[in-house]
C-alpha positions as a Markdown table, in Angstrom:
| # | Residue | x | y | z |
|---|---|---|---|---|
| 1 | Met | -69.9 | -48.2 | -34.5 |
| 2 | Gln | -67.0 | -46.6 | -32.7 |
| 3 | Ala | -67.9 | -44.1 | -30.0 |
| 4 | Ser | -64.8 | -41.9 | -30.9 |
| 5 | Pro | -63.8 | -40.6 | -34.4 |
| 6 | Glu | -60.0 | -41.3 | -34.8 |
| 7 | Arg | -57.9 | -38.5 | -36.6 |
| 8 | Pro | -55.9 | -39.1 | -39.2 |
| 9 | Pro | -52.1 | -39.4 | -38.3 |
| 10 | Ala | -50.9 | -36.4 | -40.2 |
| 11 | Glu | -53.3 | -34.3 | -38.3 |
| 12 | Ala | -52.3 | -36.0 | -35.3 |
| 13 | Arg | -48.8 | -35.0 | -35.9 |
| 14 | Arg | -49.5 | -31.5 | -36.8 |
| 15 | Ser | -51.6 | -31.1 | -33.3 |
| 16 | Asn | -48.5 | -31.9 | -31.5 |
| 17 | Ser | -46.3 | -30.1 | -33.1 |
| 18 | Arg | -48.2 | -27.0 | -32.7 |
| 19 | Lys | -48.6 | -27.8 | -28.9 |
| 20 | Gly | -44.7 | -28.3 | -29.2 |
| 21 | Leu | -44.0 | -25.3 | -30.2 |
| 22 | Pro | -45.1 | -22.9 | -27.8 |
| 23 | Val | -43.0 | -25.1 | -24.9 |
| 24 | Lys | -40.1 | -25.2 | -26.5 |
| 25 | Ala | -40.3 | -20.9 | -27.7 |
| 26 | Phe | -41.4 | -20.9 | -23.6 |
| 27 | Leu | -38.3 | -22.9 | -22.9 |
| 28 | Leu | -35.9 | -21.0 | -25.0 |
| 29 | Phe | -37.0 | -17.7 | -24.3 |
| 30 | Trp | -36.3 | -18.5 | -20.1 |
| 31 | Phe | -32.8 | -20.4 | -21.5 |
| 32 | Ile | -31.6 | -16.8 | -22.8 |
| 33 | Leu | -33.3 | -14.7 | -20.0 |
| 34 | Ile | -30.7 | -17.0 | -17.9 |
| 35 | Ile | -27.9 | -17.2 | -19.7 |
| 36 | Leu | -28.3 | -13.2 | -20.2 |
| 37 | Gly | -28.4 | -12.5 | -16.4 |
| 38 | Ala | -25.5 | -14.2 | -15.6 |
| 39 | Leu | -23.5 | -12.6 | -18.1 |
| 40 | Ala | -25.0 | -8.9 | -16.8 |
| 41 | Thr | -23.8 | -10.4 | -13.6 |
| 42 | Tyr | -20.1 | -11.3 | -14.3 |
| 43 | Leu | -19.5 | -7.8 | -16.0 |
| 44 | Tyr | -21.4 | -5.8 | -13.0 |
| 45 | Ser | -19.1 | -7.8 | -10.5 |
| 46 | Asn | -15.9 | -7.7 | -12.8 |
| 47 | His | -16.5 | -3.6 | -13.3 |
| 48 | Leu | -17.3 | -3.0 | -9.3 |
| 49 | Lys | -14.0 | -5.3 | -8.7 |
| 50 | Gln | -12.5 | -2.8 | -10.9 |
| 51 | Gln | -14.0 | 0.0 | -9.0 |
| 52 | Met | -12.4 | -1.1 | -5.9 |
| 53 | Leu | -8.8 | -1.6 | -7.3 |
| 54 | Asn | -8.9 | 1.9 | -8.3 |
| 55 | Glu | -10.2 | 2.9 | -4.8 |
| 56 | Met | -7.4 | 1.3 | -3.4 |
| 57 | Gln | -5.3 | 2.4 | -5.1 |
| 58 | Thr | -5.7 | 5.7 | -4.9 |
| 59 | His | -5.9 | 5.5 | -1.3 |
| 60 | Thr | -2.6 | 3.2 | -1.0 |
| 61 | Asp | -0.8 | 6.0 | -2.9 |
| 62 | Gln | -2.0 | 8.6 | -0.3 |
| 63 | Gln | -0.6 | 6.6 | 2.2 |
| 64 | Ile | 2.4 | 6.1 | 0.9 |
| 65 | Gln | 3.1 | 9.9 | -0.4 |
| 66 | Ala | 2.3 | 10.5 | 3.3 |
| 67 | Leu | 4.8 | 8.5 | 4.6 |
| 68 | Lys | 7.0 | 9.9 | 2.3 |
| 69 | Ser | 7.2 | 13.3 | 3.4 |
| 70 | Asp | 6.9 | 12.2 | 7.0 |
| 71 | Tyr | 10.4 | 10.5 | 6.6 |
| 72 | Glu | 11.7 | 13.6 | 4.7 |
| 73 | Lys | 10.9 | 15.7 | 7.9 |
| 74 | Gln | 12.4 | 13.1 | 9.9 |
| 75 | Leu | 15.4 | 13.2 | 7.9 |
| 76 | Ala | 15.7 | 16.7 | 7.6 |
| 77 | Ala | 15.4 | 17.0 | 11.7 |
| 78 | Leu | 18.3 | 14.3 | 11.9 |
| 79 | Ser | 20.6 | 15.9 | 9.7 |
| 80 | Lys | 20.2 | 19.3 | 11.6 |
| 81 | Glu | 21.0 | 17.3 | 15.1 |
| 82 | Val | 24.0 | 15.8 | 13.4 |
| 83 | Ser | 25.2 | 18.9 | 11.9 |
| 84 | Gly | 24.9 | 20.5 | 15.0 |
| 85 | Leu | 26.4 | 18.2 | 17.0 |
| 86 | Gln | 29.6 | 17.8 | 14.4 |
| 87 | Glu | 29.9 | 21.5 | 15.3 |
| 88 | Lys | 30.1 | 21.3 | 18.9 |
| 89 | Val | 32.2 | 18.1 | 18.5 |
| 90 | Gln | 34.6 | 20.4 | 15.9 |
| 91 | Ser | 34.4 | 23.1 | 18.7 |
| 92 | Phe | 35.6 | 20.9 | 21.4 |
| 93 | Asn | 38.2 | 19.4 | 19.3 |
| 94 | Glu | 39.5 | 23.0 | 18.9 |
| 95 | Leu | 39.1 | 23.7 | 22.5 |
| 96 | Leu | 41.0 | 20.5 | 23.4 |
| 97 | Thr | 43.9 | 21.1 | 21.0 |
| 98 | Phe | 44.3 | 24.4 | 22.8 |
| 99 | Thr | 44.3 | 23.4 | 26.0 |
| 100 | Lys | 46.9 | 20.6 | 25.8 |
| 101 | Asp | 48.8 | 23.2 | 24.1 |
| 102 | Asn | 48.6 | 25.4 | 27.1 |
| 103 | Ala | 48.3 | 22.7 | 29.7 |
| 104 | Asn | 51.2 | 22.5 | 32.2 |
| 105 | Asn | 51.7 | 19.5 | 34.7 |
| 106 | Lys | 50.1 | 21.2 | 37.5 |
| 107 | Thr | 46.6 | 21.2 | 35.7 |
| 108 | Asp | 44.5 | 18.4 | 34.4 |
| 109 | Asn | 41.7 | 20.2 | 32.6 |
| 110 | Ser | 41.8 | 18.0 | 29.5 |
| 111 | Asn | 40.2 | 14.9 | 31.6 |
| 112 | Lys | 36.8 | 16.9 | 31.6 |
| 113 | Leu | 37.3 | 17.6 | 27.8 |
| 114 | Tyr | 37.8 | 14.2 | 26.7 |
| 115 | Thr | 34.8 | 13.3 | 29.0 |
| 116 | Gln | 32.4 | 15.6 | 27.4 |
| 117 | Leu | 33.8 | 14.6 | 23.7 |
| 118 | Asn | 33.1 | 10.9 | 24.2 |
| 119 | Glu | 30.1 | 12.0 | 25.5 |
| 120 | Val | 29.3 | 14.6 | 22.6 |
| 121 | Lys | 30.9 | 11.6 | 20.7 |
| 122 | Gln | 28.1 | 9.0 | 22.0 |
| 123 | Gln | 25.6 | 11.1 | 21.0 |
| 124 | Leu | 26.5 | 11.6 | 17.8 |
| 125 | Asn | 27.0 | 7.8 | 17.0 |
| 126 | Thr | 23.5 | 7.4 | 18.4 |
| 127 | Leu | 22.2 | 9.8 | 16.2 |
| 128 | Gln | 24.3 | 8.2 | 12.8 |
| 129 | Lys | 22.8 | 5.4 | 14.0 |
| 130 | Lys | 19.0 | 6.4 | 13.7 |
| 131 | Met | 19.9 | 8.4 | 10.5 |
| 132 | Asp | 20.9 | 4.6 | 8.8 |
| 133 | Leu | 17.9 | 3.2 | 10.0 |
| 134 | Leu | 15.8 | 6.0 | 8.8 |
| 135 | Lys | 17.6 | 5.2 | 5.1 |
């Protein structure tokens, strides 16, 4: 006699397949959860990346606008200085022409005016260079 009764082979297969089904379902469930978690992480990181890029673009635009307005202020100030110096040069030229016409051999006031005119021209040239650098 035998100590334990044996099951028929069809019944053993059904028993194994019943045990295998919950394990497979459990593994499939975890696999799907892992895939969904990875997908959600990827989508959220892309969302954060886009949000950060938008904030950086806004900040950069604000800085560019501030630099542009500062540049325009400096350019306007230099333009005023240059126009003021050009008026001085023009008045010195007129004065120089007048003194040349009225000068005789006894006076030499024209040298002083030439010196002043050269100084003004040098200032005008330096301001012109500054303005060219700003452009």
